[in-house]
Tab-separated table of C-alpha atoms in Angstrom:
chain	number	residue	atom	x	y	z
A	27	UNK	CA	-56.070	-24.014	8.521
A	28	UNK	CA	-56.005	-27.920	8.274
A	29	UNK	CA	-58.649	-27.942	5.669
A	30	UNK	CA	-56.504	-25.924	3.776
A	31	UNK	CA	-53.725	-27.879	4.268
A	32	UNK	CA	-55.552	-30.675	3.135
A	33	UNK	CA	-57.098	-28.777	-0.271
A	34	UNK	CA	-53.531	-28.385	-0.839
A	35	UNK	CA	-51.962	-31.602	-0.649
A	36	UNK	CA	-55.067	-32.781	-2.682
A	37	UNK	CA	-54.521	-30.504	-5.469
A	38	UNK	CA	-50.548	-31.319	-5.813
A	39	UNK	CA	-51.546	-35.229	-5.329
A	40	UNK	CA	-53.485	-34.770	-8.692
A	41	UNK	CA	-50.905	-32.437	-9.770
A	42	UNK	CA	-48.491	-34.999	-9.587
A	43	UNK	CA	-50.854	-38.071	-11.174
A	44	UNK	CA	-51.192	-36.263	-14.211
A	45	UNK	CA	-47.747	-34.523	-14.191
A	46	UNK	CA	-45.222	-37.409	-13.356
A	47	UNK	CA	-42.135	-35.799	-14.840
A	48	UNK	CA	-42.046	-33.138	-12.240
A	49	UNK	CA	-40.540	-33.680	-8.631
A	50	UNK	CA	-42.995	-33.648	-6.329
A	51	UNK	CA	-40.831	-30.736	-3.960
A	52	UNK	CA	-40.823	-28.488	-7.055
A	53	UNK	CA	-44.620	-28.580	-6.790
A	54	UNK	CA	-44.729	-28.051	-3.253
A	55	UNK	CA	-43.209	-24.894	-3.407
A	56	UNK	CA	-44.465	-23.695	-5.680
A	57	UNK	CA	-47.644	-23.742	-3.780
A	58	UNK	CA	-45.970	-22.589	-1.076
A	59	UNK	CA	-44.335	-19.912	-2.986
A	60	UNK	CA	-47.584	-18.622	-4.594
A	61	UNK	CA	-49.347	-18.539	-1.011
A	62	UNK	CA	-46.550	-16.145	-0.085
A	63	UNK	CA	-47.074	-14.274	-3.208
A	64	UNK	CA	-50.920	-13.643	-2.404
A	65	UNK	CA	-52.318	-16.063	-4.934
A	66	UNK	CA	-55.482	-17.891	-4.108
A	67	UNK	CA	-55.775	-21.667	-4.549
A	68	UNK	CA	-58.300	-21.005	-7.486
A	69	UNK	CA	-55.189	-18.806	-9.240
A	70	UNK	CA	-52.467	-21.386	-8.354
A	71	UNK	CA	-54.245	-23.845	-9.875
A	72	UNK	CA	-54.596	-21.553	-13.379
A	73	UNK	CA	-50.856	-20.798	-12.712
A	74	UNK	CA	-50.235	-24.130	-12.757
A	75	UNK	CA	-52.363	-24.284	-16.340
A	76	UNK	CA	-49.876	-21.809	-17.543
A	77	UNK	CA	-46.812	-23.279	-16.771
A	78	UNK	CA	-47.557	-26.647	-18.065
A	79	UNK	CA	-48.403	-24.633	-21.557
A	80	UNK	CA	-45.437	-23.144	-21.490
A	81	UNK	CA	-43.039	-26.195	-20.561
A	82	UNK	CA	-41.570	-24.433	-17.827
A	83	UNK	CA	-38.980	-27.145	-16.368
A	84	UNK	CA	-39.018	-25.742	-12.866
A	85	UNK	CA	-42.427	-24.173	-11.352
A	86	UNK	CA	-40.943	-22.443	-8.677
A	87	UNK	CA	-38.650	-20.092	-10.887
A	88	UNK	CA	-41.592	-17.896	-12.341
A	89	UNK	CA	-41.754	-16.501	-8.868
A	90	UNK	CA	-37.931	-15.045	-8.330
A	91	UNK	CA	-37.210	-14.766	-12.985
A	92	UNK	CA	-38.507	-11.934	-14.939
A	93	UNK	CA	-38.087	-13.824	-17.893
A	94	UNK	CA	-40.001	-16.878	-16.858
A	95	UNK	CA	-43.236	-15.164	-15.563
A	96	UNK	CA	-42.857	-12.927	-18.341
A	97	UNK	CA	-43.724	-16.207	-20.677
A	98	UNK	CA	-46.403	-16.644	-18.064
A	99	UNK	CA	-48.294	-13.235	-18.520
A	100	UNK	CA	-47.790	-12.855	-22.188
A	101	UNK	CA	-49.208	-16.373	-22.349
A	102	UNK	CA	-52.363	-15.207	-20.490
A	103	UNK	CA	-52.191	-12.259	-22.705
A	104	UNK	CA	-52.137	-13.558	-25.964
A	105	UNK	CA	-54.961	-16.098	-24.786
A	106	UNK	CA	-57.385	-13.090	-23.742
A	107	UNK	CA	-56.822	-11.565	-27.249
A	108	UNK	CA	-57.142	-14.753	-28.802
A	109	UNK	CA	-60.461	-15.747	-27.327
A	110	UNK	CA	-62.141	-12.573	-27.068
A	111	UNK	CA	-63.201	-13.170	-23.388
A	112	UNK	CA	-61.488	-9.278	-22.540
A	113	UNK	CA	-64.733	-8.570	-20.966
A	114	UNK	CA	-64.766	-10.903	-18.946
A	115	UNK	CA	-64.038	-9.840	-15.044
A	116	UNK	CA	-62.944	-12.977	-13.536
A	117	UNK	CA	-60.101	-13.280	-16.476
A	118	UNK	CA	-59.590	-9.572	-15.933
A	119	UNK	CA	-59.240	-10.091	-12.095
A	120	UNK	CA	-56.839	-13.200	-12.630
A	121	UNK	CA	-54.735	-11.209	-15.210
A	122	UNK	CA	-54.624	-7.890	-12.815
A	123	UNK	CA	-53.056	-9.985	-10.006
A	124	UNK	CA	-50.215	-11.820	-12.407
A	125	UNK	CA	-49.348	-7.309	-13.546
A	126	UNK	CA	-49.547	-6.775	-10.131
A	127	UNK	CA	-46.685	-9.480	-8.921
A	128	UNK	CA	-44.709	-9.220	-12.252
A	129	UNK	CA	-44.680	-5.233	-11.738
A	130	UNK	CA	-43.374	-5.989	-7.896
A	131	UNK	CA	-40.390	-7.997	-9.808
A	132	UNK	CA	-39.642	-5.579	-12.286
A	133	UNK	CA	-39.351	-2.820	-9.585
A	134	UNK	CA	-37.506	-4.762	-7.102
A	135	UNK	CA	-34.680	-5.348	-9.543
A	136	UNK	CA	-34.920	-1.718	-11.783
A	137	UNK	CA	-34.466	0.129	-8.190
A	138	UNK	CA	-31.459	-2.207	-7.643
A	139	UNK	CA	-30.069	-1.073	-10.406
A	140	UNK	CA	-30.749	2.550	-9.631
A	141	UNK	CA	-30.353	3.356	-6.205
A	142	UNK	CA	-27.711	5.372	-4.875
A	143	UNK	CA	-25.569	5.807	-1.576
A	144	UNK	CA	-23.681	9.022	-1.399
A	145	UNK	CA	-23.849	12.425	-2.663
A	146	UNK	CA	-20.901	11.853	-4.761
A	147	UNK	CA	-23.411	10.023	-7.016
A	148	UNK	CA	-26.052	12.389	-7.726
A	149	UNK	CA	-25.982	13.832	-11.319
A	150	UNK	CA	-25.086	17.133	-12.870
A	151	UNK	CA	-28.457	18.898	-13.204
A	152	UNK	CA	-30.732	17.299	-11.087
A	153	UNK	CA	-33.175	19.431	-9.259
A	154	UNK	CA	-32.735	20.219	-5.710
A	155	UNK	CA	-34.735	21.509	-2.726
A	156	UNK	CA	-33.355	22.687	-0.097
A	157	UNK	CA	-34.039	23.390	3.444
A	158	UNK	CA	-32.803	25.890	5.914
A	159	UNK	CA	-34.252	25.702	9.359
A	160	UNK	CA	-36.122	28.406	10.087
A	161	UNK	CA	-36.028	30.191	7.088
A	162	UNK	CA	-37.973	28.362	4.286
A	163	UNK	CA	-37.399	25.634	1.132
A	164	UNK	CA	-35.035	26.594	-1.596
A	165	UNK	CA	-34.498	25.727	-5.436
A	166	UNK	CA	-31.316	24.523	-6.846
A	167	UNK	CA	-29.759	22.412	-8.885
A	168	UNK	CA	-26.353	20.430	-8.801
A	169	UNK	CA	-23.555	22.492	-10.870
A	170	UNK	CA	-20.601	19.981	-10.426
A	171	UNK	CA	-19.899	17.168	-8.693
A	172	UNK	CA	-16.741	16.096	-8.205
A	173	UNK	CA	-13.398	16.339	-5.894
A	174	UNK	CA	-14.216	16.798	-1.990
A	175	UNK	CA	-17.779	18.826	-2.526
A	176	UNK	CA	-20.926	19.306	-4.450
A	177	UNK	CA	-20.989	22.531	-5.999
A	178	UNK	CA	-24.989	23.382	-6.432
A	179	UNK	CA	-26.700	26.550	-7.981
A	180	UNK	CA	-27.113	28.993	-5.375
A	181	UNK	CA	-30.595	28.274	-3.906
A	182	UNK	CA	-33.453	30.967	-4.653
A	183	UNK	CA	-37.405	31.040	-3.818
A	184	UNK	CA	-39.868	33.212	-3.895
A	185	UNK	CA	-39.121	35.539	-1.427
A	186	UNK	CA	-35.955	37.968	-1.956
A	187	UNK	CA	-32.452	35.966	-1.039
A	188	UNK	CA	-30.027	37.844	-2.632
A	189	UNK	CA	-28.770	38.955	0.224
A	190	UNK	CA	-28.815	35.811	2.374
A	191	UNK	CA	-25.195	34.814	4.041
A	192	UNK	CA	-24.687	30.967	2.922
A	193	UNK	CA	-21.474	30.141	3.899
A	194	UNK	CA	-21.298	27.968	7.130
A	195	UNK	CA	-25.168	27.183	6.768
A	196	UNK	CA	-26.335	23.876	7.535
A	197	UNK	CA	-28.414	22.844	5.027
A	198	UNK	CA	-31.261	19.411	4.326
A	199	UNK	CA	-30.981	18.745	0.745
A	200	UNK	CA	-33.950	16.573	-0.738
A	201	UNK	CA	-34.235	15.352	-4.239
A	202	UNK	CA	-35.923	12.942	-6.461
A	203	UNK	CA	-34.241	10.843	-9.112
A	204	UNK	CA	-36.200	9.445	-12.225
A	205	UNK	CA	-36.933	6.036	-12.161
A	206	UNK	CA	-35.731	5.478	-8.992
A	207	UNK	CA	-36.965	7.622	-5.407
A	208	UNK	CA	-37.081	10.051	-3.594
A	209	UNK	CA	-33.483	11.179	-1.036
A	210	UNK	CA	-32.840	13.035	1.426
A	211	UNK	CA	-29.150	14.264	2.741
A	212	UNK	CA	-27.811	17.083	5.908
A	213	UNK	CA	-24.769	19.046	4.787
A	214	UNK	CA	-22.908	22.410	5.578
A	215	UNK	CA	-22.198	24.903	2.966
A	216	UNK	CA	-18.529	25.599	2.909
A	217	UNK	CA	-18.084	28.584	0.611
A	218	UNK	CA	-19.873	30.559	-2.358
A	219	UNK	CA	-18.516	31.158	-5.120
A	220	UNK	CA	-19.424	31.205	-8.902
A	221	UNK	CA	-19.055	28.338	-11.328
A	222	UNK	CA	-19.647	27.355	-14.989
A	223	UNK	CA	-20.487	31.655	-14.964
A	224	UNK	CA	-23.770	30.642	-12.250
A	225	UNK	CA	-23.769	31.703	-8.444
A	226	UNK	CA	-22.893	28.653	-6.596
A	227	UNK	CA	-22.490	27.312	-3.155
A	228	UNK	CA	-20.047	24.372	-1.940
A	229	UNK	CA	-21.284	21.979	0.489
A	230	UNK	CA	-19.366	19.646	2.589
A	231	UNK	CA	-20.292	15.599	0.549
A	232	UNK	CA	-22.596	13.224	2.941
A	233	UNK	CA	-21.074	9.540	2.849
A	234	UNK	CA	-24.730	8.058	3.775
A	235	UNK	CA	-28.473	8.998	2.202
A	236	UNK	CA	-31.727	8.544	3.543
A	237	UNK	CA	-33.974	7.098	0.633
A	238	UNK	CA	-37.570	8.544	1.024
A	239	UNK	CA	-40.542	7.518	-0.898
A	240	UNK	CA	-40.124	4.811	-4.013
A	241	UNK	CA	-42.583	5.393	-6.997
A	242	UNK	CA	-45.503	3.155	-7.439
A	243	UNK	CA	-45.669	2.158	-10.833
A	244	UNK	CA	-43.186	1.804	-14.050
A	245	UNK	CA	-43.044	4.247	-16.781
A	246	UNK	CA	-42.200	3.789	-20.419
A	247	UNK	CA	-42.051	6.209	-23.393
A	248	UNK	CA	-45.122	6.824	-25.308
A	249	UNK	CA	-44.975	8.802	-27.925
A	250	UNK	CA	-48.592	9.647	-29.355
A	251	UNK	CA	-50.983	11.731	-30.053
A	252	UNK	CA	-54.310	12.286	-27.811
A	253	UNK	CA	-56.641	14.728	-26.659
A	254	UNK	CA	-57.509	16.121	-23.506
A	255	UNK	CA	-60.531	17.167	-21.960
A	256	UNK	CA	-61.958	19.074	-19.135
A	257	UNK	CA	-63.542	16.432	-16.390
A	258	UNK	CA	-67.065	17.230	-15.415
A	259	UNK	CA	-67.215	15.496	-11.635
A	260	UNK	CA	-70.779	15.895	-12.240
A	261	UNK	CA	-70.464	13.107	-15.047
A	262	UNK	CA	-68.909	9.451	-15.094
A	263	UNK	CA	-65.140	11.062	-15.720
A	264	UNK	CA	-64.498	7.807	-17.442
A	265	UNK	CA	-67.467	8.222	-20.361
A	266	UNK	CA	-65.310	8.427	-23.562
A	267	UNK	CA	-66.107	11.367	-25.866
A	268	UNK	CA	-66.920	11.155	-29.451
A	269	UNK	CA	-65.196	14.104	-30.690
A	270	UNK	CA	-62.034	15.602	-30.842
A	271	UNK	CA	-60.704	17.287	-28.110
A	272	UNK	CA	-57.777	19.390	-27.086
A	273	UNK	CA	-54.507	18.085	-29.049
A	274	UNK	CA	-51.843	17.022	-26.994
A	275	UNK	CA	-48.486	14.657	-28.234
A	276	UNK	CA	-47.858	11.608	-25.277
A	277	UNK	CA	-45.009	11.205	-23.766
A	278	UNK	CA	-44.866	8.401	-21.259
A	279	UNK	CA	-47.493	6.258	-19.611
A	280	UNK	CA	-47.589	4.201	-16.912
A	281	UNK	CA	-51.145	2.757	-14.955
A	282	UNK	CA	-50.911	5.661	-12.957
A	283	UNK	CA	-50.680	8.401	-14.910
A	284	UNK	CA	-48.680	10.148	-17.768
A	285	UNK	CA	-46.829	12.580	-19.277
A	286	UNK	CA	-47.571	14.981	-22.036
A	287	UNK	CA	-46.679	17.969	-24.272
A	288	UNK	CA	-48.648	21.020	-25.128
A	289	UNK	CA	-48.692	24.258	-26.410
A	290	UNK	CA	-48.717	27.235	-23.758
A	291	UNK	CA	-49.311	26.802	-19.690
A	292	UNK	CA	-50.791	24.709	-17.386
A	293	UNK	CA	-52.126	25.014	-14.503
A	294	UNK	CA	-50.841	22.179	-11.309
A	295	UNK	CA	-54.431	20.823	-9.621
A	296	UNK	CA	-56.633	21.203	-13.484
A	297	UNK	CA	-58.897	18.216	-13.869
A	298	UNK	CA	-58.106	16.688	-17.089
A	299	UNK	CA	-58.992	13.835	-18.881
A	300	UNK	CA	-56.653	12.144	-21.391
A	301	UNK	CA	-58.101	10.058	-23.898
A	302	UNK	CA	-55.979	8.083	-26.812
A	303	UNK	CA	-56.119	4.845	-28.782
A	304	UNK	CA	-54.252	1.730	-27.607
A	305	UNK	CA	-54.154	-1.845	-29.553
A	306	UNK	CA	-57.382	-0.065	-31.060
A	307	UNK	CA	-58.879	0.332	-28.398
A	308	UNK	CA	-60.084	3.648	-26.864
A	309	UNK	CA	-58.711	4.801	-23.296
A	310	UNK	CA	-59.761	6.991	-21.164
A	311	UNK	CA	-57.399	8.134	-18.116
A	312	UNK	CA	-59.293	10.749	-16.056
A	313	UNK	CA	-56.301	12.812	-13.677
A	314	UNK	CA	-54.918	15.831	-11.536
A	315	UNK	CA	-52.289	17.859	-13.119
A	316	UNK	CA	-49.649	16.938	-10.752
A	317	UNK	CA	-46.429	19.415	-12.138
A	318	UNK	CA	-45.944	21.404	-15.362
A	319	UNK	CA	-42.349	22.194	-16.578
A	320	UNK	CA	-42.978	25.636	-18.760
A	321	UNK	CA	-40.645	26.704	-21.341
A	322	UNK	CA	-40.732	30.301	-22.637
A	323	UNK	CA	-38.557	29.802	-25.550
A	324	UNK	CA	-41.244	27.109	-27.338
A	325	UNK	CA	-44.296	28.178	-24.983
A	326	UNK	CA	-44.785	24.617	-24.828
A	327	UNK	CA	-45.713	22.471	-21.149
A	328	UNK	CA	-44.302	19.630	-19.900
A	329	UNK	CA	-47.205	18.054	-17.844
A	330	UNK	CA	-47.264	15.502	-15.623
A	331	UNK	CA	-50.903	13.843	-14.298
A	332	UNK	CA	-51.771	11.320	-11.464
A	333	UNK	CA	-54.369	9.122	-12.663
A	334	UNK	CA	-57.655	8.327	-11.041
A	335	UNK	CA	-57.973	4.613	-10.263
A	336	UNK	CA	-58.488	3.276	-13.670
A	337	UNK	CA	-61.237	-0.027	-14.038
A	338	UNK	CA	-59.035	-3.308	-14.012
A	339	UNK	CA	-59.351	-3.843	-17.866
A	340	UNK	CA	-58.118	-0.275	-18.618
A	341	UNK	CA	-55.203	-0.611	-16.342
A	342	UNK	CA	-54.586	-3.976	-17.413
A	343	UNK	CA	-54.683	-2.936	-20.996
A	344	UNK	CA	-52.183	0.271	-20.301
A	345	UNK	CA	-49.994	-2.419	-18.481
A	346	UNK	CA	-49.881	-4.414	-21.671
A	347	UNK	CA	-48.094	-1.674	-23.161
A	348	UNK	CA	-45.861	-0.988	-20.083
A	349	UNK	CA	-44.503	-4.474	-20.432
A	350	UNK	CA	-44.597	-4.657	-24.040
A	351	UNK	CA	-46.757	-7.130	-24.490
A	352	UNK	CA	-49.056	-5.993	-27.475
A	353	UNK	CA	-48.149	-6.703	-30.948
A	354	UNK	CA	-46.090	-4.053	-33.038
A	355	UNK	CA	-48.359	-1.664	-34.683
A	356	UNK	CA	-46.866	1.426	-36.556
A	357	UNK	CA	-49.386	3.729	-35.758
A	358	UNK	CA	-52.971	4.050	-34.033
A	359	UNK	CA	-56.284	5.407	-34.928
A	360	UNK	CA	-57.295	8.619	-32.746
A	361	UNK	CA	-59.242	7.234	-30.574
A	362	UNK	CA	-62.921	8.972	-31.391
A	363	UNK	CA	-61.991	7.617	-35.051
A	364	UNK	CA	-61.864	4.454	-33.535
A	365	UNK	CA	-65.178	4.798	-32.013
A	366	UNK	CA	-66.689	6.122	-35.198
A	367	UNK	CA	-65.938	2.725	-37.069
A	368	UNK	CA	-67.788	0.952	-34.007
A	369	UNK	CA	-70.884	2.833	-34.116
A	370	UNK	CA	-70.873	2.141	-37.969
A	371	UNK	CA	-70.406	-1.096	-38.116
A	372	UNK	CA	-72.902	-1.533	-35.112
A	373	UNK	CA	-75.409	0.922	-37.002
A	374	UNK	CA	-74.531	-1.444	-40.067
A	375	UNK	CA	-75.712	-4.810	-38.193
A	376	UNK	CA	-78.926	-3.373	-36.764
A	377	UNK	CA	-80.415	-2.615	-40.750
């Protein structure tokens, strides 16, 4: 520990010999800061590169703004692109950790924003489970929610509960709200009766909610066409095909996983690859059909897949997009197209 100590007050002694105009605290903490933060000395010292290049009048603010690390990753960005060293791992290792803190931000504040504390806050709509002791896990939904209860659709599952008694049931509702996490809430049904023309139940409002599992990675819209595959486990489920697949049309994407749309059902557990063109550049996102939302009246699937972990330029790449951070492009090649030009041109070079 006192070495390190020492390689630390070395490195912000040259720091400041070649950076006068800074106060020497500000550099302190900042090394302090990044320690915290998980950074090595060998990436403070190419954070501290990147600050300097982007005139950043106070180091220690890139670790608590969005906006100023955001000028610090789409510096490093820009500079992969720039200098073509993409395949490179150590940059790719450097660049994974600076997603990997600036995602932490950008969650930290979005669930802020999103979280909820009582039941008089959940939306109209939003899909319900819930639990009766003894008896088994119901669907429902919330009808209406305002005044002195929650009016929900009366719960149904599989099994035959027509004729199930509700009123006076205590009840655990659980729920999970986009972009945000997963709740959890005990309540008492207080009557049955029918609203909006539906079967519904009132239950008693709960002033407090237990918040359950947070999601582990930002989604954005993505709206673009790929095609799927069937993964062989027998192969490398990351090998990217050279012809077209299964059509499918995007719908978000985040680094682990994504949404899409096709025609007819899925099935939840299918192994499915996903493959689509980025920036011009091919991806491949290998995954488990996690939940399918099937409508009869377009025979169409809403499908939602958890991703295998993705290699760290892939998932850096994907995160690129997540934090918009690739330049504007109005629309990409299919991705086997895009791998057609490369063997070309490569098949070009060779004669």
């Amino acid at each position: 520990m006192p070495f390190l100590i020492l390689v630390v007050l070395f490195l912000v002694g040259a720091i400041l010999l070649t950076q006068g105009r800074q106060a020497s605290g500000n550099w302190i903490q900042f090394f302090a800061k990044g320690k915290e933060a998980g950074f090595t000395i060998k990436d403070m010292e190419q954070l501290r590169k990147l600050v300097a290049a982007a005139q950043i009048k106070d180091p220690v603010a890139i670790f608590k703004s969005q906006k100023q690390f955001e000028l610090i990753i789409r510096s490093m960005v820009n500079t992969v692109r720039l200098s073509g060293e993409r395949g490179d791992p150590t940059v790719q290792y450097f660049l994974s950790k600076l997603f990997d803190y600036f995602k932490k931000i950008e969650m930290e504040v979005s669930e802020n924003k999103a979280r909820i504390s009582n039941s008089r806050q959940i939306s109209e709509g939003q899909p319900l489970r819930v639990l009766v002791a003894g008896t088994g896990v119901y669907k429902s939904e919330v009808v209406k929610n305002f005044g002195n209860y929650l009016t929900i659709a009366r719960p149904v599952n599989s099994k035959n509960s027509a004729s199930m008694q509700w009123h006076g049931v205590k009840i655990s509702v659980y729920f999970w709200r986009e972009d945000d996490a997963g709740y959890v809430f005990d309540t008492e049904v207080i009557d049955e009766v029918f609203s909006k023309g539906i079967s519904s139940l009132k239950v008693e409002h709960n002033e407090s909610l237990f918040r359950t599992q947070k999601r582990k990675s930002l989604r954005v819209k993505f709206c673009r066409p790929a095609f799927l595959y069937l993964v062989d486990d027998n192969d490398n489920p990351h090998k990217l095909e050279k012809s077209a697949g299964l059509m499918c049309m995007l719908e978000d994407i985040s680094d682990t996983g994504c949404a899409f749309k096709i025609n007819g059902q899925a099935a939840v557990g299918l192994r499915l690859k996903v493959q689509f063109s980025l920036d011009r550049i091919p991806i491949c996102m290998p995954a488990t059909v996690r939940s399918v939302e099937y409508s009869q009246e377009t025979d169409t699937s809403l499908v939602r897949m958890e991703a295998d972990p993705l290699p760290i330029g892939t998932r850096n790449h994907i995160l690129c997009e997540v934090f918009d951070l690739l330049p504007e492009d109005d629309e990409d090649e299919l991705p086997f197209r895009v791998l057609e030009e490369e063997a070309d041109a490569a098949s070009g070079q060779s004669v």
